[in-house]
XYZ file of C-alpha atoms in Angstrom:
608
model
C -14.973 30.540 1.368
C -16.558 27.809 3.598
C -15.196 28.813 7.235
C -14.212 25.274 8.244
C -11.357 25.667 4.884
C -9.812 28.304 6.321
C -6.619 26.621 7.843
C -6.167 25.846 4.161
C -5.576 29.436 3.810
C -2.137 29.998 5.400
C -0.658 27.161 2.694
C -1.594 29.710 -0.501
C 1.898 31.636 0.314
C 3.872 29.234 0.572
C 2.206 27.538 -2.791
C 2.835 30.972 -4.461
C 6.011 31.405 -3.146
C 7.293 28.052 -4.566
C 5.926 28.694 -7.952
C 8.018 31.501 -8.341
C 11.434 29.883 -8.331
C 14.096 30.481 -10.583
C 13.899 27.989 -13.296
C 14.593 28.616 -16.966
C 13.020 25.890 -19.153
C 9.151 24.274 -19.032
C 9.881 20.720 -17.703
C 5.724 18.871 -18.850
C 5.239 15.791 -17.259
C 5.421 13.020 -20.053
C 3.801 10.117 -17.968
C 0.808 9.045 -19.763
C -2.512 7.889 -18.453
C -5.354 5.915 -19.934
C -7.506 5.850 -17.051
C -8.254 10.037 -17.222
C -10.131 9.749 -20.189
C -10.129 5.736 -21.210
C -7.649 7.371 -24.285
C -3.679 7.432 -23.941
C -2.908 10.977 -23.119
C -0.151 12.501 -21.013
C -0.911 13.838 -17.375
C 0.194 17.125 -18.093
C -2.608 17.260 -20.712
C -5.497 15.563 -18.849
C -8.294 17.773 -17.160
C -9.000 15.520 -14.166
C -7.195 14.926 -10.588
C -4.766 12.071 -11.306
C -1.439 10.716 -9.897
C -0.115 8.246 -11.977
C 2.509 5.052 -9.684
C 4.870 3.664 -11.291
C 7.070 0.119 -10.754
C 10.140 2.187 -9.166
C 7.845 3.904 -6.151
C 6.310 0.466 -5.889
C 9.820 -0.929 -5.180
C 10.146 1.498 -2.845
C 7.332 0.120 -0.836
C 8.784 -2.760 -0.499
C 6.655 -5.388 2.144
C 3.878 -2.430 2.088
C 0.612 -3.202 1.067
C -1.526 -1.922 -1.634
C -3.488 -0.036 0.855
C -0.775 1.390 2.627
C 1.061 2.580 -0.580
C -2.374 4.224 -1.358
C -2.655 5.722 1.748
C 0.242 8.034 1.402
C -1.748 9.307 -2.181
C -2.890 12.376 -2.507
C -7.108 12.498 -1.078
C -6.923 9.072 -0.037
C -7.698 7.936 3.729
C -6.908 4.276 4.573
C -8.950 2.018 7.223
C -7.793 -1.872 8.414
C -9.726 -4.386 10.715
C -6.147 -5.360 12.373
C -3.924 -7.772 11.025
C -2.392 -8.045 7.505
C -4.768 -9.449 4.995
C -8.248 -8.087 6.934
C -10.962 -6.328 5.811
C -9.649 -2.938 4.880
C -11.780 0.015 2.951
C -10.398 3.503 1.375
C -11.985 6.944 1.115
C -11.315 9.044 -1.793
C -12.391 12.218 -0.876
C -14.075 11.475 1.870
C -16.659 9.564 -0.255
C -17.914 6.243 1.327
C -15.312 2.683 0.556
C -17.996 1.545 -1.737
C -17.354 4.935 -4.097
C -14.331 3.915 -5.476
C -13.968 1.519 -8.632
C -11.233 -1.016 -8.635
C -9.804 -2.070 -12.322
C -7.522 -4.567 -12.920
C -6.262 -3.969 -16.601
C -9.846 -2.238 -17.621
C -11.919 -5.316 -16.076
C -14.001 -4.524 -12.890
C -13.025 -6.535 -9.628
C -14.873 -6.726 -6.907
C -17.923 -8.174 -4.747
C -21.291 -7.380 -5.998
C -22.938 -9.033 -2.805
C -21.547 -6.424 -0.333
C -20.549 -3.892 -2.999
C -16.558 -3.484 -1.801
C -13.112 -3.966 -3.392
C -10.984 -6.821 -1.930
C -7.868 -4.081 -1.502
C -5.859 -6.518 1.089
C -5.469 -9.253 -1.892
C -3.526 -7.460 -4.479
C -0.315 -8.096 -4.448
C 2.001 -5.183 -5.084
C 4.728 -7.741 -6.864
C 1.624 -7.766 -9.442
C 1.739 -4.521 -10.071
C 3.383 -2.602 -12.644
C 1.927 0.585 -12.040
C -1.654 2.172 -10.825
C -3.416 4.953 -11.855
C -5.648 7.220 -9.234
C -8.250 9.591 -10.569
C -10.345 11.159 -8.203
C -13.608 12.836 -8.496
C -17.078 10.960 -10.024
C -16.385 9.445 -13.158
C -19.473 7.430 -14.137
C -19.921 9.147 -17.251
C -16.858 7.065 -18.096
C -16.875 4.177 -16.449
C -20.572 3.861 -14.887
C -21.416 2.192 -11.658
C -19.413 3.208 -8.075
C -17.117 5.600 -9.583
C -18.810 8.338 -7.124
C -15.242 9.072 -5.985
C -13.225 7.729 -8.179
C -11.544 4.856 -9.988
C -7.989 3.050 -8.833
C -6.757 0.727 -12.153
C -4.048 -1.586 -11.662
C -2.172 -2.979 -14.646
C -0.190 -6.164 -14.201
C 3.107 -6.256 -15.826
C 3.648 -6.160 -19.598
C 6.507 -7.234 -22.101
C 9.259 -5.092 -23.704
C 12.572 -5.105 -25.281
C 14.704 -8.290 -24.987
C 13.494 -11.128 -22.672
C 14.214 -10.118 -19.140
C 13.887 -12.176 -15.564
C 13.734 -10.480 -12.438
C 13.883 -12.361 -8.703
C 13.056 -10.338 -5.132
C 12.932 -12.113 -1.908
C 13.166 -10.812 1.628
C 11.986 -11.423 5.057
C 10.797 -9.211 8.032
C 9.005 -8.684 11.188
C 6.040 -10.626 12.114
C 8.236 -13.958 10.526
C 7.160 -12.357 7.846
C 8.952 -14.056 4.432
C 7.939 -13.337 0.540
C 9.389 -14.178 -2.676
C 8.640 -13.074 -6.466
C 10.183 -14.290 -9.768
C 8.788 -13.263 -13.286
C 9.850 -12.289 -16.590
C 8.808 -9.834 -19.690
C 9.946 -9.364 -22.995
C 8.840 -9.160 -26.967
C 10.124 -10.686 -29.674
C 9.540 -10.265 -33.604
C 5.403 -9.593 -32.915
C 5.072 -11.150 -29.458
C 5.041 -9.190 -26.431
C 4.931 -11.599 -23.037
C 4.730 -10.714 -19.100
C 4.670 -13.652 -16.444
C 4.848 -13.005 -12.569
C 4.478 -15.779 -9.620
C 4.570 -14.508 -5.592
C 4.034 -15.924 -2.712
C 3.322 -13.930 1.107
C 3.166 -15.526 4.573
C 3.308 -13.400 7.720
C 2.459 -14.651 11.673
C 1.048 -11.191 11.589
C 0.137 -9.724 15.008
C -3.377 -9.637 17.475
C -6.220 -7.865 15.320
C -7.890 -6.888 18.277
C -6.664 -4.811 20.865
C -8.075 -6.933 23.149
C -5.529 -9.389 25.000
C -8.611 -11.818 26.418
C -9.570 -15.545 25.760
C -9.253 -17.021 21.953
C -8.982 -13.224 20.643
C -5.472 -12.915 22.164
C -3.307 -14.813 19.487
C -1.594 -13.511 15.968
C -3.658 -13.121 12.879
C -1.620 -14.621 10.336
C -1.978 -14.597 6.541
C -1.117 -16.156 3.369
C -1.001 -15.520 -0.247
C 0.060 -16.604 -3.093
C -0.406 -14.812 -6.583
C 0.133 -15.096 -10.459
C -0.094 -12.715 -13.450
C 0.288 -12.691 -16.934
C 0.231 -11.234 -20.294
C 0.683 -12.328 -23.995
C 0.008 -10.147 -27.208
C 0.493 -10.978 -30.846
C 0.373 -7.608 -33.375
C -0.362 -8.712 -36.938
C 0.228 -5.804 -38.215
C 1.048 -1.953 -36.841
C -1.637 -0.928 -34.864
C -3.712 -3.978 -34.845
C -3.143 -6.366 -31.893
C -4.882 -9.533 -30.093
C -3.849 -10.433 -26.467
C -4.879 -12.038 -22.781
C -4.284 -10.817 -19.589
C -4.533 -13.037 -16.188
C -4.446 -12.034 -12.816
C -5.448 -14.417 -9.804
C -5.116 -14.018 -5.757
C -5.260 -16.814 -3.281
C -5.297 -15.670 0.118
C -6.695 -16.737 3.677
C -5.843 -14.700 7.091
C -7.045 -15.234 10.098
C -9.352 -13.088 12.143
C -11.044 -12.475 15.391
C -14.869 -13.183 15.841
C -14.580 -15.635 19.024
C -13.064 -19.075 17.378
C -10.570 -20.102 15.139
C -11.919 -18.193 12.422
C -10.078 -17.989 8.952
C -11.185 -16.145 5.440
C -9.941 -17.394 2.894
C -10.793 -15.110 -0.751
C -9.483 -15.791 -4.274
C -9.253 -12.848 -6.841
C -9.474 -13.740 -10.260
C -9.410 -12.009 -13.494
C -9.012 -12.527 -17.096
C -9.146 -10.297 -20.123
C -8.718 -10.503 -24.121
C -8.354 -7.872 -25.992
C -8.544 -7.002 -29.888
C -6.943 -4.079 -30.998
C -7.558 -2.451 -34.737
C -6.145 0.291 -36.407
C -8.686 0.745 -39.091
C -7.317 4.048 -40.759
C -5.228 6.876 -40.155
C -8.021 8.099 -37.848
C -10.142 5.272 -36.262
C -8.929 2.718 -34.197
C -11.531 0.120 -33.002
C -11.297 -1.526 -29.832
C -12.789 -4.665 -28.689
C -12.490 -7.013 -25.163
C -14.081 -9.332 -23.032
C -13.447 -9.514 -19.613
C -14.322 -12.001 -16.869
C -13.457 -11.402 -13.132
C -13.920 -13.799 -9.832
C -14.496 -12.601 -6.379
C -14.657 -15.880 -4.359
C -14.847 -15.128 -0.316
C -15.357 -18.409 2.198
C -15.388 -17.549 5.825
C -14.735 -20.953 8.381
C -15.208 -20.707 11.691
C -17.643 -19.064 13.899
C -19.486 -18.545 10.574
C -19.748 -20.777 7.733
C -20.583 -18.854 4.834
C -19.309 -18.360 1.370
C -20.279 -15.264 -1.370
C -18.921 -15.718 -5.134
C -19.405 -13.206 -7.680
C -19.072 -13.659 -10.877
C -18.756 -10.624 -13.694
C -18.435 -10.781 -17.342
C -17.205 -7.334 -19.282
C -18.115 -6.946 -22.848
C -16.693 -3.386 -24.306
C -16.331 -2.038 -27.563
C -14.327 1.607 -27.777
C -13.930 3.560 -30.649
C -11.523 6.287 -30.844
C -11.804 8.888 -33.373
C -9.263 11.282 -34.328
C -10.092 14.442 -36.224
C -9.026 18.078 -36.298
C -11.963 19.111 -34.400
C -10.555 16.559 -31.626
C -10.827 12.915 -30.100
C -13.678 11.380 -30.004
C -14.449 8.109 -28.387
C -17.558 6.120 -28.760
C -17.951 3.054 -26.693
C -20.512 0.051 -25.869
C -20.814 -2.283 -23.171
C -22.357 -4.802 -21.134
C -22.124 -5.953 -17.621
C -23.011 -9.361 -16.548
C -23.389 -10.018 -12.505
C -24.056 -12.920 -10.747
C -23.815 -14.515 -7.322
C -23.588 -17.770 -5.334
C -24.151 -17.657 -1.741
C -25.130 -19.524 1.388
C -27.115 -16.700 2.239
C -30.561 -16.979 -0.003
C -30.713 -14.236 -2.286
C -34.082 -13.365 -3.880
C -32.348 -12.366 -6.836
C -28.812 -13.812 -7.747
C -28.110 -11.708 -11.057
C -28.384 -8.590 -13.086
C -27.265 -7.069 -16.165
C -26.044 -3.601 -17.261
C -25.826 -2.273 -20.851
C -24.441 0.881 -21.167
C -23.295 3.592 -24.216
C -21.044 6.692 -24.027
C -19.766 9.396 -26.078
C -16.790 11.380 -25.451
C -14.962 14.418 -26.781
C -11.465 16.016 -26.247
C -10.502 19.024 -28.006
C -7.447 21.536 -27.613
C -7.922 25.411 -29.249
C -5.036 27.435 -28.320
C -4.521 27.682 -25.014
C -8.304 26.337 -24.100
C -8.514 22.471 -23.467
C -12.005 20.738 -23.685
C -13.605 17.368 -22.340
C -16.791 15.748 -22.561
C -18.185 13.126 -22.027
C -21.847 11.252 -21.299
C -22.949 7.752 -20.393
C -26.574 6.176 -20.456
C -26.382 3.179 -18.237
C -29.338 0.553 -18.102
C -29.845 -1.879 -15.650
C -32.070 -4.724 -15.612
C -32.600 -4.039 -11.983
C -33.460 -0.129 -11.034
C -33.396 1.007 -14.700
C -31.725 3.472 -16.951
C -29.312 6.618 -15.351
C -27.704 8.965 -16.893
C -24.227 11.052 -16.079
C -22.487 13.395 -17.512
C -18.795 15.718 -17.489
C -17.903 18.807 -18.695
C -14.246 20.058 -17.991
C -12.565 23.108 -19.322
C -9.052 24.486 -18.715
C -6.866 27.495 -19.913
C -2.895 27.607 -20.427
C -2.287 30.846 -19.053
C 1.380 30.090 -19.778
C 3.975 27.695 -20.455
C 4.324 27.221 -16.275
C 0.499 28.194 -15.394
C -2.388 26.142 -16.357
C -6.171 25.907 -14.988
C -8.954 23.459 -15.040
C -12.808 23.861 -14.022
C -15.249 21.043 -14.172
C -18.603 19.759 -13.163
C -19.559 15.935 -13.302
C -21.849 13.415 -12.077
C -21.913 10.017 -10.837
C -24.186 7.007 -9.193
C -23.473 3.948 -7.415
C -26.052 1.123 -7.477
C -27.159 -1.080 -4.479
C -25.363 -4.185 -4.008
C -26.918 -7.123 -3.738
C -27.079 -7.222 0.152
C -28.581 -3.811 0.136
C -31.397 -5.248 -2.020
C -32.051 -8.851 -1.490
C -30.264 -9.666 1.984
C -32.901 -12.082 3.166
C -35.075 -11.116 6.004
C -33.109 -12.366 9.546
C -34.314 -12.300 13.126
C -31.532 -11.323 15.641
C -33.501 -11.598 18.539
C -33.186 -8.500 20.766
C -31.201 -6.625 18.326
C -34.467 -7.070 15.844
C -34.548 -7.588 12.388
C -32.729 -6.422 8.865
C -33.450 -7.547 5.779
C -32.773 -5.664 2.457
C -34.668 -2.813 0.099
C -35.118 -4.194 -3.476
C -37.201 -0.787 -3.795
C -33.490 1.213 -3.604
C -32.834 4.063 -5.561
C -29.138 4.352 -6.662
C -27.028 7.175 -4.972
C -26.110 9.891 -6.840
C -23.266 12.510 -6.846
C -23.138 16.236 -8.209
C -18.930 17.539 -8.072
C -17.773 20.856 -8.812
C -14.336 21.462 -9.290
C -11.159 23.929 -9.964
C -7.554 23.124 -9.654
C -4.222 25.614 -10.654
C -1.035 23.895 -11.764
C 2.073 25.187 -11.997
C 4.848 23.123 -13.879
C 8.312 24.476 -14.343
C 11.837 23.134 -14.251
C 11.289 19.967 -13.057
C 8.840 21.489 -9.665
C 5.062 20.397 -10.340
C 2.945 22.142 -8.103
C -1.194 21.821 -7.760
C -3.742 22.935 -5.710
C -7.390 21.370 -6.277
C -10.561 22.408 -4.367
C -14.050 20.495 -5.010
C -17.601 19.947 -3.496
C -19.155 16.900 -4.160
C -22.705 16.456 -3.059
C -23.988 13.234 -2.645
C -27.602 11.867 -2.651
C -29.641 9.019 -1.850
C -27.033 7.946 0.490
C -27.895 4.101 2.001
C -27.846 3.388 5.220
C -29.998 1.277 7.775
C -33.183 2.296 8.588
C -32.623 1.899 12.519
C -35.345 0.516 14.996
C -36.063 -3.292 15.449
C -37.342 -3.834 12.378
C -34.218 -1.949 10.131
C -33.370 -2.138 6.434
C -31.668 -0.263 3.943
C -33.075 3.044 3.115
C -32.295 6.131 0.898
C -32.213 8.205 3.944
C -28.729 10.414 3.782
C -27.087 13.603 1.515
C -23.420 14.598 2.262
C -21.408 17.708 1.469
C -18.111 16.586 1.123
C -15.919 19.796 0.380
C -12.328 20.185 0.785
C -8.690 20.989 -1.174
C -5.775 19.484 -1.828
C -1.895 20.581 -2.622
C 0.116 18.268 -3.938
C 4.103 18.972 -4.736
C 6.780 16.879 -6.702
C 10.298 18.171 -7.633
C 13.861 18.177 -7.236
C 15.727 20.415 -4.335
C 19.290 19.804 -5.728
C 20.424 16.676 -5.522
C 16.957 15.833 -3.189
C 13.875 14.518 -4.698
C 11.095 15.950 -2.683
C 7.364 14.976 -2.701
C 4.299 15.891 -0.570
C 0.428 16.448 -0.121
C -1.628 17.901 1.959
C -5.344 17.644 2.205
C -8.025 19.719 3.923
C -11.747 18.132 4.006
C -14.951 18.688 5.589
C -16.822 15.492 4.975
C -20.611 16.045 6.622
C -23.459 13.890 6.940
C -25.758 17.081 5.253
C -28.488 16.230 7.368
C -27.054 15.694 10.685
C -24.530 17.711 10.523
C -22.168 15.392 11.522
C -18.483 14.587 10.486
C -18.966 11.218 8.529
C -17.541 8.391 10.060
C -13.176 7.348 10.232
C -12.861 10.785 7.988
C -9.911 13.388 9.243
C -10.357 16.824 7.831
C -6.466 16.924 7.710
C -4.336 15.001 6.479
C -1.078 14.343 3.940
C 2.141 12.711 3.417
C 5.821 13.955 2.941
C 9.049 12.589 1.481
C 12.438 13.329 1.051
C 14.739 10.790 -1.229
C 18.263 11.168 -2.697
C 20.538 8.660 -5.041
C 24.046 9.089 -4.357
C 25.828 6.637 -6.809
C 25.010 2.835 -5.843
C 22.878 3.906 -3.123
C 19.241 5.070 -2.325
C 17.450 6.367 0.462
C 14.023 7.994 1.528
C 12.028 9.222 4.055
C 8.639 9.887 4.692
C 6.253 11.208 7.128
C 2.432 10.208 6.971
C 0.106 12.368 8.961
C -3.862 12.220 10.049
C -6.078 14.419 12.154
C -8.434 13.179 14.028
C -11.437 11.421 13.130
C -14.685 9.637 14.861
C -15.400 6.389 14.983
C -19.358 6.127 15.202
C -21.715 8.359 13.064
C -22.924 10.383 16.412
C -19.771 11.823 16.865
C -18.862 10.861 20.203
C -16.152 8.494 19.924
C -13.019 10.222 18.846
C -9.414 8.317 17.050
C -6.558 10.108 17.875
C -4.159 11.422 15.123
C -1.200 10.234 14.159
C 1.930 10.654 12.521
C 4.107 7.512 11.431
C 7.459 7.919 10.214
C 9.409 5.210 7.408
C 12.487 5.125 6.138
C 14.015 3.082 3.068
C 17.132 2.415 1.426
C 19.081 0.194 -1.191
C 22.035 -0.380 -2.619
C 23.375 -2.335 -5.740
C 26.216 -3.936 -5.237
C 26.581 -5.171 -8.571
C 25.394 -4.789 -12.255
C 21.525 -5.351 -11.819
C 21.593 -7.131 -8.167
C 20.544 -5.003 -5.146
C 19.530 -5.118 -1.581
C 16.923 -3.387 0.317
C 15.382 -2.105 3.465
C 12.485 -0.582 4.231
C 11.371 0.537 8.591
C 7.554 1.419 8.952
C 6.468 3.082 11.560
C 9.848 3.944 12.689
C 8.941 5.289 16.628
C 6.553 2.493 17.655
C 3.367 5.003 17.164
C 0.683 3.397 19.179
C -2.526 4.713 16.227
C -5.662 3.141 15.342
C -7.781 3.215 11.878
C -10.490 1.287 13.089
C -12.132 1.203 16.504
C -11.462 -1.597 18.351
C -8.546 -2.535 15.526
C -5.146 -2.890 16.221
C -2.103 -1.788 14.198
C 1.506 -2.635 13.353
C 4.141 -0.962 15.590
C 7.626 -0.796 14.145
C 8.323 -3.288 12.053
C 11.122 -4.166 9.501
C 11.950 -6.113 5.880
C 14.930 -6.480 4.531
C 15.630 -8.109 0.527
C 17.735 -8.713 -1.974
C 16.481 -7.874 -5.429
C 17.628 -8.640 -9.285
C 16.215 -6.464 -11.673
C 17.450 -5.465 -15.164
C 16.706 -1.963 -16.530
């Protein structure tokens, strides 16, 4: 065993020691995921490292954001540039921010320009659940799925026409409001959602000096929506909508403002050809539109267009899905890009198999890309029922990210006696190798894992240094670590937590990569107790550094919150939710501020 994984160690008795509780009856997990394998399939059945969030934990959130509902996830680490609505980035794994894929109902999202999701301008009222899987997936999903892939699917229509309201104000003269309604009827299905944000916010800067001294407010409003018509069983036509509107303020010397609008739209065709095919066709098209007034005047827009075809095949040798697709990328800037767009056609074939006790996935993916050429990945992941309660998975996959269009064409700039940058369109893409082996123990309602990997990245990019700097393939990391993960029921107590050890290295320096904490996790502790709910929870983080030689340290930190509701009447509740509940003074970002306590408070109507 790596020496620097030893503290995880001492955790393997108590892991054992909770898998051997009395319990009498095999309690599987019956959530289903898509995102594990791009095929419906229930969790309990998948091969991969996924947590599935659904609506009611999202509730529980309440004025959260999206990153800091993510942040209490299993392997996932969290950074903010101060104030709500600011440039935030997440680590899965300890893999860099622009490693993980973002998905809004299967179409990608994101900025091709400086190769990041937009995290802070998803609304969670959006959201009707996410799906997390860690570890490289490219061999499903291609591109920047070196860590993994975080889909978010708006809200869909069910059963009888239903409205919901929530509204609620909180700290910061911070006010929001939602209203929406799903339903289906004869062979409609329907889903419409409208939300609107605004928060003062607080200082983004620690600093208390000249113009950087005032609140960095922000404001968003948001819509989503969904309509299907089935002609027949099995075969189905539909659109899905999501858009973001957002602008916060920031600190960069003025009266600066961003203002970035989300978009993205999706049709789908779905065919049930025979007993065993089903054919499924959609085009995508998503928006990422960021203006920055102020100190600087500059604007990036990407556009992206998703063409996909999926087959899924099944036989008695197992499922088989066969896919196509194309990627269309383009930009508008005021920055002068050499190039402004690039295409990406891809093909994959995938198998799933069950034997027994022995569970089998494949899967392979030929990308090729008008702009570095053709890459191939690949997964192969086995696992073995050793019982009804024990279960064991092993797998091995690979993964690339290619160079966004400011690590290739950023125009060459002279910034006097800090020298010059301009970008590398001679970049390779960077490439990922991930072993990995996880137990699971599922039993009476307890759901225990444990997961270690080592994923080994190449052809890392990062500036070149000097006076005269660019982007280079210069860097490998070894990012190896574990994670234990718990959900169950203690009586009457619903009791969740994680706990993750990593070791995330620069390979050839040696050196802890940057804003990573080898430790960290999240506990909670709920209970319903007729009309009412409450929960606590406990978010913890080591320490980590804040520059890449190591010598600037962020403290650790532990932040307690606490919610609660209670329905006072058929369908109508009201809620509460206290972050950071002792004031903890933390950072995530050098130089960053963060929220101290702060408080929301709602009413909510929302018919099950």
């Amino acid at each position: 065993m790596n020496p620097r994984l030893k503290p995880l160690a001492a955790l393997l008795p108590a892991f054992f020691a909770l898998s051997t509780q009395a319990a009498e009856q095999l309690a599987a997990l019956d959530t289903v995921t898509v995102t594990a394998t791009r095929q419906a399939a229930k969790v309990s059945e998948v091969l991969s490292d996924i947590t599935v969030i659904e609506r009611e934990e999202i509730e529980q959130a309440a004025q959260s954001t999206l990153e800091e509902l993510l942040s209490r996830q299993p392997g996932i680490e969290v950074y903010s540039n101060g104030s709500f609505g600011g440039t935030t980035g997440l680590y899965i794994r300890g893999t860099n921010s622009k490693h993980a894929l973002l998905l809004v109902d299967g179409m990608r999202i994101g900025s091709a320009t400086s190769g990041d999701a937009t995290w802070s301008r998803l609304p969670l009222n959006q959201i009707e659940r996410v799906e997390i899987l860690r570890g490289p997936a490219s061999s499903l999903y291609g591109s920047d799925a070196i860590g993994g892939v975080i889909q978010i699917f708006t809200r869909d229509g069910k059963g009888p026409f239903t409205p919901y309201f929530e509204a609620g104000t909180g700290s910061f003269n911070t006010n929001s409001a939602n209203a929406g309604f799903t339903g289906s009827q004869a062979s409609w299905r329907y889903a419409l959602d409208l939300a609107r944000y605004d928060t003062e916010g607080f200082n983004s800067k620690r600093s208390t000096t000249g113009s950087d001294k005032d609140k960095d407010g922000y404001r968003n409003w948001s819509a989503s929506g969904r309509i299907a018509y089935a002609f027949s069983r099995g075969n189905e036509a539909g659109i899905s909508f999501l858009h973001s509107d957002g602008e916060n303020e920031y600190d960069s010397g003025g009266d600066d403002k961003n203002r970035q609008k989300l978009t993205s739209f999706n049709t789908f065709l779905n065919n049930r050809l025979n007993d065993t095919w089903t054919s499924k066709l959609s085009f995508g098209h998503s928006e990422d539109d960021s203006v920055n007034k102020g100190t600087y005047n500059t604007s990036y827009k990407t556009f992206q267009k998703q063409y996909a075809w999926q087959n899924d095949l099944s036989t008695r040798l197992g499922n088989f899905l066969l896919g196509l697709e194309r990627l269309e990328q383009r930009v508008e800037s005021t920055t002068a890009y050499q190039q402004t767009s690039r295409t990406n056609d891809s093909a994959q074939l995938a198998w799933q198999g069950k034997f027994g006790n022995n569970r089998f996935q494949l899967s392979a993916r030929r990308d090729d890309n008008s702009q570095f050429g053709s890459k191939n990945t690949g997964t192969v992941a086995y696992g073995y029922q050793f019982s009804p309660n024990w279960r064991a998975n092993v797998s091995y996959g690979t993964a690339f990210r290619a160079p966004s269009f400011n690590d290739l064409y950023w125009p060459f700039a002279d910034y006097g006696i800090y020298g010059t940058y301009q970008g590398n369109p001679n970049l390779k893409p960077e490439f990922a190798r991930n072993r990995e082996i996880s137990v699971i123990y599922d039993r009476n309602g307890h759901n225990i894992s444990l997961t270690w990997f080592l994923n080994k990245v190449e052809n890392l990019i990062a500036s070149s240094g000097g006076l005269n700097a660019m982007p280079v393939n210069v860097q490998n990391a070894r990012l190896e670590g574990a994670t234990v993960t718990y959900t169950g029921k203690l009586g009457s107590f619903d009791l969740q937590g994680n706990y993750s050890f990593l070791d995330p290295r620069n390979k050839d320096t040696d050196k802890i990569l940057v804003r990573r904490a080898s430790q960290y996790g999240t506990v909670s502790l709920g209970q319903r107790v007729g009309d009412f709910d409450w929960r606590i929870e406990v978010q913890g983080s080591g320490r980590r550094y804040d520059n890449t030689a190591n010598t600037t340290k962020l403290a650790g930190y532990a932040l307690t919150n606490l919610y609660g509701a209670y329905r006072f009447a058929a369908d109508w509740s009201i809620f509460a939710r206290v972050n950071n509940v002792f004031d903890r003074d933390y950072t995530l970002a050098g130089g960053y501020a963060t929220p101290g306590a702060n408080a929301f408070i709602g009413i909510r109507y929302s018919p099950k």
